[in-house]
PDB file of C-alpha atoms in Angstrom:
ATOM      1  CA  MET A 602      -7.387  -9.787  -7.767  1.00 40.00           C
ATOM      2  CA  SER A 603      -9.784 -10.542 -10.344  1.00 50.00           C
ATOM      3  CA  LEU A 604     -13.310  -8.756  -9.876  1.00 66.00           C
ATOM      4  CA  PRO A 605     -16.351  -8.444 -11.705  1.00 84.00           C
ATOM      5  CA  GLU A 606     -16.473  -5.581 -14.201  1.00 88.00           C
ATOM      6  CA  LYS A 607     -18.863  -3.648 -12.090  1.00 89.00           C
ATOM      7  CA  LYS A 608     -17.260  -3.993  -8.810  1.00 91.00           C
ATOM      8  CA  ALA A 609     -14.032  -2.879 -10.246  1.00 89.00           C
ATOM      9  CA  ALA A 610     -15.868   0.232 -11.773  1.00 92.00           C
ATOM     10  CA  ILE A 611     -17.154   1.043  -8.056  1.00 93.00           C
ATOM     11  CA  PHE A 612     -13.557   0.987  -6.658  1.00 92.00           C
ATOM     12  CA  HIS A 613     -12.068   2.878  -9.464  1.00 91.00           C
ATOM     13  CA  ALA A 614     -14.930   5.614  -9.122  1.00 93.00           C
ATOM     14  CA  VAL A 615     -13.946   5.729  -5.573  1.00 91.00           C
ATOM     15  CA  PHE A 616     -10.212   6.284  -6.326  1.00 88.00           C
ATOM     16  CA  SER A 617     -11.118   8.907  -9.128  1.00 90.00           C
ATOM     17  CA  LEU A 618     -13.166  10.848  -6.675  1.00 91.00           C
ATOM     18  CA  VAL A 619     -10.450  10.728  -3.895  1.00 86.00           C
ATOM     19  CA  GLU A 620      -7.780  11.808  -6.682  1.00 85.00           C
ATOM     20  CA  GLN A 621     -10.048  14.939  -7.301  1.00 89.00           C
ATOM     21  CA  GLY A 622      -9.493  15.868  -3.945  1.00 84.00           C
ATOM     22  CA  ARG A 623     -12.665  14.557  -2.283  1.00 86.00           C
ATOM     23  CA  ARG A 624     -12.484  13.175   1.054  1.00 81.00           C
ATOM     24  CA  LEU A 625     -13.826   9.614   1.863  1.00 75.00           C
ATOM     25  CA  ALA A 626     -16.205  11.511   4.561  1.00 72.00           C
ATOM     26  CA  GLU A 627     -17.987  13.567   1.678  1.00 82.00           C
ATOM     27  CA  LEU A 628     -18.580  10.834  -0.805  1.00 89.00           C
ATOM     28  CA  LYS A 629     -22.139   9.610  -1.195  1.00 93.00           C
ATOM     29  CA  VAL A 630     -23.101   6.423  -2.732  1.00 94.00           C
ATOM     30  CA  SER A 631     -24.982   8.187  -5.287  1.00 95.00           C
ATOM     31  CA  GLU A 632     -21.665   9.913  -6.299  1.00 95.00           C
ATOM     32  CA  ILE A 633     -19.819   6.872  -6.446  1.00 95.00           C
ATOM     33  CA  ALA A 634     -22.523   5.110  -8.697  1.00 95.00           C
ATOM     34  CA  GLU A 635     -22.738   8.174 -10.991  1.00 95.00           C
ATOM     35  CA  ALA A 636     -18.926   8.201 -11.268  1.00 95.00           C
ATOM     36  CA  ALA A 637     -18.925   4.410 -12.022  1.00 94.00           C
ATOM     37  CA  GLY A 638     -21.623   4.779 -14.745  1.00 93.00           C
ATOM     38  CA  ILE A 639     -23.965   2.538 -12.940  1.00 93.00           C
ATOM     39  CA  GLY A 640     -27.133   2.604 -10.685  1.00 92.00           C
ATOM     40  CA  LYS A 641     -27.087   3.188  -6.800  1.00 93.00           C
ATOM     41  CA  GLY A 642     -28.831  -0.008  -6.425  1.00 93.00           C
ATOM     42  CA  THR A 643     -25.898  -1.971  -8.112  1.00 92.00           C
ATOM     43  CA  ILE A 644     -23.616  -0.707  -5.479  1.00 94.00           C
ATOM     44  CA  TYR A 645     -25.809  -2.568  -2.762  1.00 94.00           C
ATOM     45  CA  GLU A 646     -25.603  -5.606  -4.593  1.00 92.00           C
ATOM     46  CA  TYR A 647     -22.157  -5.856  -3.982  1.00 93.00           C
ATOM     47  CA  PHE A 648     -21.609  -3.931  -0.504  1.00 94.00           C
ATOM     48  CA  PRO A 649     -24.096  -3.838   2.319  1.00 93.00           C
ATOM     49  CA  SER A 650     -23.029  -0.371   3.324  1.00 90.00           C
ATOM     50  CA  ARG A 651     -21.097   2.639   2.384  1.00 90.00           C
ATOM     51  CA  GLU A 652     -18.405   2.000   5.076  1.00 85.00           C
ATOM     52  CA  ASP A 653     -17.826  -1.594   3.494  1.00 86.00           C
ATOM     53  CA  LEU A 654     -17.535  -0.228   0.193  1.00 90.00           C
ATOM     54  CA  LEU A 655     -14.788   2.068   1.176  1.00 86.00           C
ATOM     55  CA  ARG A 656     -13.048  -0.417   3.307  1.00 82.00           C
ATOM     56  CA  ASP A 657     -12.902  -2.871   0.547  1.00 85.00           C
ATOM     57  CA  ALA A 658     -11.870  -0.087  -1.780  1.00 86.00           C
ATOM     58  CA  VAL A 659      -8.715   0.582   0.309  1.00 80.00           C
ATOM     59  CA  LEU A 660      -8.169  -3.357   0.391  1.00 81.00           C
ATOM     60  CA  TYR A 661      -8.328  -3.686  -3.120  1.00 85.00           C
ATOM     61  CA  SER A 662      -5.934  -0.592  -3.782  1.00 83.00           C
ATOM     62  CA  ARG A 663      -3.357  -2.207  -1.338  1.00 80.00           C
ATOM     63  CA  ALA A 664      -3.589  -5.515  -3.060  1.00 82.00           C
ATOM     64  CA  GLN A 665      -3.240  -3.989  -6.561  1.00 85.00           C
ATOM     65  CA  GLY A 666      -0.177  -2.002  -5.354  1.00 85.00           C
ATOM     66  CA  TYR A 667       1.538  -5.104  -4.179  1.00 87.00           C
ATOM     67  CA  GLN A 668       0.753  -6.839  -7.291  1.00 89.00           C
ATOM     68  CA  GLU A 669       2.250  -4.047  -9.445  1.00 91.00           C
ATOM     69  CA  LEU A 670       5.309  -3.599  -7.014  1.00 92.00           C
ATOM     70  CA  TYR A 671       5.949  -7.453  -7.298  1.00 94.00           C
ATOM     71  CA  GLY A 672       5.756  -7.221 -10.994  1.00 95.00           C
ATOM     72  CA  ARG A 673       8.136  -4.181 -11.363  1.00 96.00           C
ATOM     73  CA  LEU A 674      10.511  -6.009  -8.893  1.00 95.00           C
ATOM     74  CA  SER A 675      10.433  -9.130 -10.816  1.00 95.00           C
ATOM     75  CA  ALA A 676      11.182  -7.481 -14.116  1.00 97.00           C
ATOM     76  CA  ALA A 677      14.118  -5.375 -12.575  1.00 97.00           C
ATOM     77  CA  ARG A 678      17.617  -7.274 -12.724  1.00 96.00           C
ATOM     78  CA  GLY A 679      20.025  -7.116  -9.785  1.00 96.00           C
ATOM     79  CA  PHE A 680      19.896  -5.699  -6.650  1.00 97.00           C
ATOM     80  CA  GLU A 681      20.447  -2.054  -7.428  1.00 97.00           C
ATOM     81  CA  ALA A 682      17.637  -2.249 -10.163  1.00 97.00           C
ATOM     82  CA  ARG A 683      15.270  -3.856  -7.674  1.00 97.00           C
ATOM     83  CA  TRP A 684      16.251  -1.419  -4.884  1.00 96.00           C
ATOM     84  CA  GLN A 685      15.405   1.601  -7.235  1.00 96.00           C
ATOM     85  CA  VAL A 686      11.881   0.051  -7.590  1.00 95.00           C
ATOM     86  CA  VAL A 687      11.539  -0.154  -3.799  1.00 93.00           C
ATOM     87  CA  GLU A 688      12.525   3.579  -3.496  1.00 93.00           C
ATOM     88  CA  GLU A 689      10.140   4.384  -6.191  1.00 92.00           C
ATOM     89  CA  ALA A 690       7.297   2.594  -4.293  1.00 89.00           C
ATOM     90  CA  ALA A 691       8.481   4.223  -0.990  1.00 87.00           C
ATOM     91  CA  ARG A 692       8.023   7.819  -2.356  1.00 86.00           C
ATOM     92  CA  GLN A 693       4.771   6.791  -3.879  1.00 83.00           C
ATOM     93  CA  LEU A 694       3.581   5.422  -0.700  1.00 78.00           C
ATOM     94  CA  LEU A 695       4.479   8.616   0.774  1.00 77.00           C
ATOM     95  CA  GLN A 696       2.570  10.583  -1.386  1.00 71.00           C
ATOM     96  CA  CYS A 697      -0.646   8.249  -1.162  1.00 65.00           C
ATOM     97  CA  GLY A 698      -0.254   8.430   2.614  1.00 57.00           C
ATOM     98  CA  GLU A 699      -0.280  12.113   2.743  1.00 51.00           C
ATOM     99  CA  VAL A 700      -3.485  12.150   0.640  1.00 45.00           C
ATOM    100  CA  PHE A 701      -5.414   9.352   2.540  1.00 47.00           C
ATOM    101  CA  LEU A 702      -4.020   9.656   6.090  1.00 48.00           C
ATOM    102  CA  ALA A 703      -3.908  13.335   6.331  1.00 46.00           C
ATOM    103  CA  HIS A 704      -7.645  13.300   6.840  1.00 43.00           C
ATOM    104  CA  LEU A 705      -8.067  10.042   8.293  1.00 47.00           C
ATOM    105  CA  PRO A 706      -9.835  11.244  11.656  1.00 48.00           C
ATOM    106  CA  GLU A 707     -12.293  13.032   9.607  1.00 46.00           C
ATOM    107  CA  GLN A 708     -12.786  10.442   6.699  1.00 49.00           C
ATOM    108  CA  GLY A 709     -16.264   9.470   8.112  1.00 54.00           C
ATOM    109  CA  LEU A 710     -15.423   5.719   8.693  1.00 52.00           C
ATOM    110  CA  SER A 711     -16.751   4.339  11.880  1.00 55.00           C
ATOM    111  CA  ALA A 712     -14.047   3.176  14.564  1.00 55.00           C
ATOM    112  CA  PRO A 713     -14.953  -0.625  13.733  1.00 58.00           C
ATOM    113  CA  VAL A 714     -14.053  -0.023   9.974  1.00 53.00           C
ATOM    114  CA  LEU A 715     -10.940   2.044  10.718  1.00 51.00           C
ATOM    115  CA  GLN A 716      -9.833  -0.849  13.093  1.00 52.00           C
ATOM    116  CA  ASN A 717     -10.476  -3.049  10.368  1.00 60.00           C
ATOM    117  CA  LEU A 718      -8.505  -1.569   7.351  1.00 59.00           C
ATOM    118  CA  TYR A 719      -6.403  -4.480   7.336  1.00 62.00           C
ATOM    119  CA  GLY A 720      -9.420  -6.671   6.808  1.00 67.00           C
ATOM    120  CA  THR A 721     -10.335 -10.386   7.953  1.00 74.00           C
ATOM    121  CA  PRO A 722      -7.848 -12.762   9.206  1.00 78.00           C
ATOM    122  CA  GLY A 723      -7.719 -14.320   5.687  1.00 81.00           C
ATOM    123  CA  GLU A 724      -7.123 -10.756   4.148  1.00 77.00           C
ATOM    124  CA  ARG A 725      -4.558 -10.096   6.617  1.00 77.00           C
ATOM    125  CA  ALA A 726      -2.822 -13.463   5.649  1.00 83.00           C
ATOM    126  CA  GLU A 727      -2.750 -12.386   1.924  1.00 83.00           C
ATOM    127  CA  ILE A 728      -1.343  -9.158   2.732  1.00 80.00           C
ATOM    128  CA  ARG A 729       1.304 -10.911   4.786  1.00 83.00           C
ATOM    129  CA  ARG A 730       1.996 -13.198   1.569  1.00 88.00           C
ATOM    130  CA  MET A 731       2.318 -10.227  -0.744  1.00 88.00           C
ATOM    131  CA  VAL A 732       4.972  -8.663   1.635  1.00 87.00           C
ATOM    132  CA  GLU A 733       6.768 -11.840   2.022  1.00 92.00           C
ATOM    133  CA  SER A 734       6.862 -12.302  -1.844  1.00 93.00           C
ATOM    134  CA  VAL A 735       8.055  -8.840  -2.210  1.00 92.00           C
ATOM    135  CA  MET A 736      10.735  -9.106   0.239  1.00 94.00           C
ATOM    136  CA  LEU A 737      11.744 -12.478  -1.168  1.00 96.00           C
ATOM    137  CA  CYS A 738      12.216 -10.973  -4.559  1.00 95.00           C
ATOM    138  CA  LEU A 739      14.596  -8.378  -3.366  1.00 95.00           C
ATOM    139  CA  THR A 740      16.514 -10.590  -0.815  1.00 96.00           C
ATOM    140  CA  GLU A 741      17.109 -13.144  -3.660  1.00 96.00           C
ATOM    141  CA  SER A 742      19.112 -10.426  -5.556  1.00 96.00           C
ATOM    142  CA  ALA A 743      20.892  -9.341  -2.508  1.00 97.00           C
ATOM    143  CA  VAL A 744      22.061 -13.057  -1.880  1.00 97.00           C
ATOM    144  CA  GLN A 745      22.878 -13.715  -5.450  1.00 97.00           C
ATOM    145  CA  GLU A 746      25.063 -10.565  -5.238  1.00 97.00           C
ATOM    146  CA  GLY A 747      26.868 -11.453  -2.063  1.00 97.00           C
ATOM    147  CA  LEU A 748      25.081  -8.458  -0.275  1.00 97.00           C
ATOM    148  CA  ALA A 749      23.478 -11.002   2.365  1.00 96.00           C
ATOM    149  CA  PRO A 750      24.621 -14.505   3.433  1.00 97.00           C
ATOM    150  CA  ARG A 751      21.235 -16.357   3.111  1.00 96.00           C
ATOM    151  CA  ILE A 752      17.630 -15.910   2.698  1.00 96.00           C
ATOM    152  CA  PRO A 753      16.035 -15.879   6.158  1.00 96.00           C
ATOM    153  CA  SER A 754      12.455 -17.159   6.955  1.00 95.00           C
ATOM    154  CA  ALA A 755       9.426 -15.630   5.357  1.00 92.00           C
ATOM    155  CA  ALA A 756       8.166 -14.147   8.581  1.00 91.00           C
ATOM    156  CA  TYR A 757      11.396 -12.413   9.130  1.00 95.00           C
ATOM    157  CA  LEU A 758      11.680 -10.992   5.883  1.00 93.00           C
ATOM    158  CA  SER A 759       8.126  -9.766   6.313  1.00 89.00           C
ATOM    159  CA  MET A 760       9.108  -8.059   9.750  1.00 91.00           C
ATOM    160  CA  VAL A 761      12.069  -6.407   8.183  1.00 94.00           C
ATOM    161  CA  GLY A 762      10.239  -5.166   5.336  1.00 89.00           C
ATOM    162  CA  VAL A 763       7.338  -3.565   7.383  1.00 87.00           C
ATOM    163  CA  GLY A 764       9.930  -2.397   9.879  1.00 90.00           C
ATOM    164  CA  CYS A 765      12.098  -0.607   7.143  1.00 91.00           C
ATOM    165  CA  ILE A 766       8.992   1.180   5.417  1.00 86.00           C
ATOM    166  CA  THR A 767       7.393   2.323   8.661  1.00 85.00           C
ATOM    167  CA  ALA A 768      10.779   3.609   9.932  1.00 88.00           C
ATOM    168  CA  PHE A 769      10.995   5.361   6.595  1.00 89.00           C
ATOM    169  CA  LEU A 770       7.365   6.761   6.653  1.00 83.00           C
ATOM    170  CA  LEU A 771       7.902   8.076  10.430  1.00 83.00           C
ATOM    171  CA  ARG A 772      11.185   9.594   9.729  1.00 87.00           C
ATOM    172  CA  VAL A 773      10.054  11.665   6.938  1.00 86.00           C
ATOM    173  CA  ALA A 774       6.550  12.417   8.483  1.00 81.00           C
ATOM    174  CA  LEU A 775       8.102  13.830  11.773  1.00 84.00           C
ATOM    175  CA  CYS A 776      10.813  15.857   9.848  1.00 82.00           C
ATOM    176  CA  GLU A 777      10.335  19.782   9.457  1.00 83.00           C
ATOM    177  CA  GLN A 778      12.157  19.550   6.023  1.00 84.00           C
ATOM    178  CA  GLN A 779      10.283  16.754   4.638  1.00 83.00           C
ATOM    179  CA  GLU A 780      11.588  16.913   0.781  1.00 85.00           C
ATOM    180  CA  GLN A 781      15.022  17.234   2.123  1.00 90.00           C
ATOM    181  CA  GLU A 782      14.822  14.149   4.559  1.00 90.00           C
ATOM    182  CA  ILE A 783      13.616  11.603   1.823  1.00 91.00           C
ATOM    183  CA  VAL A 784      16.918  10.867   0.267  1.00 93.00           C
ATOM    184  CA  PRO A 785      18.847  10.170   3.473  1.00 95.00           C
ATOM    185  CA  ALA A 786      15.826   8.278   4.936  1.00 93.00           C
ATOM    186  CA  LEU A 787      16.007   5.943   1.881  1.00 94.00           C
ATOM    187  CA  ALA A 788      19.741   5.492   2.288  1.00 95.00           C
ATOM    188  CA  ASP A 789      19.451   4.542   6.035  1.00 95.00           C
ATOM    189  CA  CYS A 790      16.421   2.195   5.084  1.00 94.00           C
ATOM    190  CA  ARG A 791      18.747   0.545   2.573  1.00 96.00           C
ATOM    191  CA  ARG A 792      21.530   0.330   5.248  1.00 96.00           C
ATOM    192  CA  MET A 793      18.722  -1.140   7.821  1.00 95.00           C
ATOM    193  CA  TYR A 794      17.654  -3.611   5.402  1.00 96.00           C
ATOM    194  CA  LEU A 795      20.950  -4.982   4.388  1.00 96.00           C
ATOM    195  CA  LEU A 796      22.039  -5.054   8.252  1.00 97.00           C
ATOM    196  CA  ALA A 797      19.078  -7.041   9.001  1.00 96.00           C
ATOM    197  CA  LEU A 798      20.008  -9.586   6.453  1.00 96.00           C
ATOM    198  CA  GLN A 799      23.606 -10.210   8.116  1.00 95.00           C
TER     199      GLN A 799
END
């Protein structure tokens, strides 16, 4: 996703502030502008409201994450190497989810904005294409190594991918001993993925 330099600086300022432990509900447009090194009025040239800015920052972050994941998957050779990339991404998602989702009810975003974190229909279609491309990359190596008989439809692969990662995140989130649950949950996630391809 190519962005004008100032818009990218705005998003990175939001990410930086959140990484410093700030809640989205606490962020003021003036603070974001200062962190981005631009004037407050410049932010309103790109975003009609604070809520739109925060929503778009989340969507941009997700798109960047998928692009990075796809790049790392494409560079890895063989199913095991690609699965290791997936496991690493799942662990990162778990950490990011703790930071963002732990305070979601108090983030200060309106209900319509929270309901629309997946974006417009066009943005949702783009997310679906990104998930499908990641799953196709992983599944091609599984088929080449005889771990799966064929590559299923893109829609099926997307459903399998979303189902596996959701199951992993929920299993770990609902466990008392979360750290000890990560490795067995990832192993079960791998088994579930490969079974779904049979």
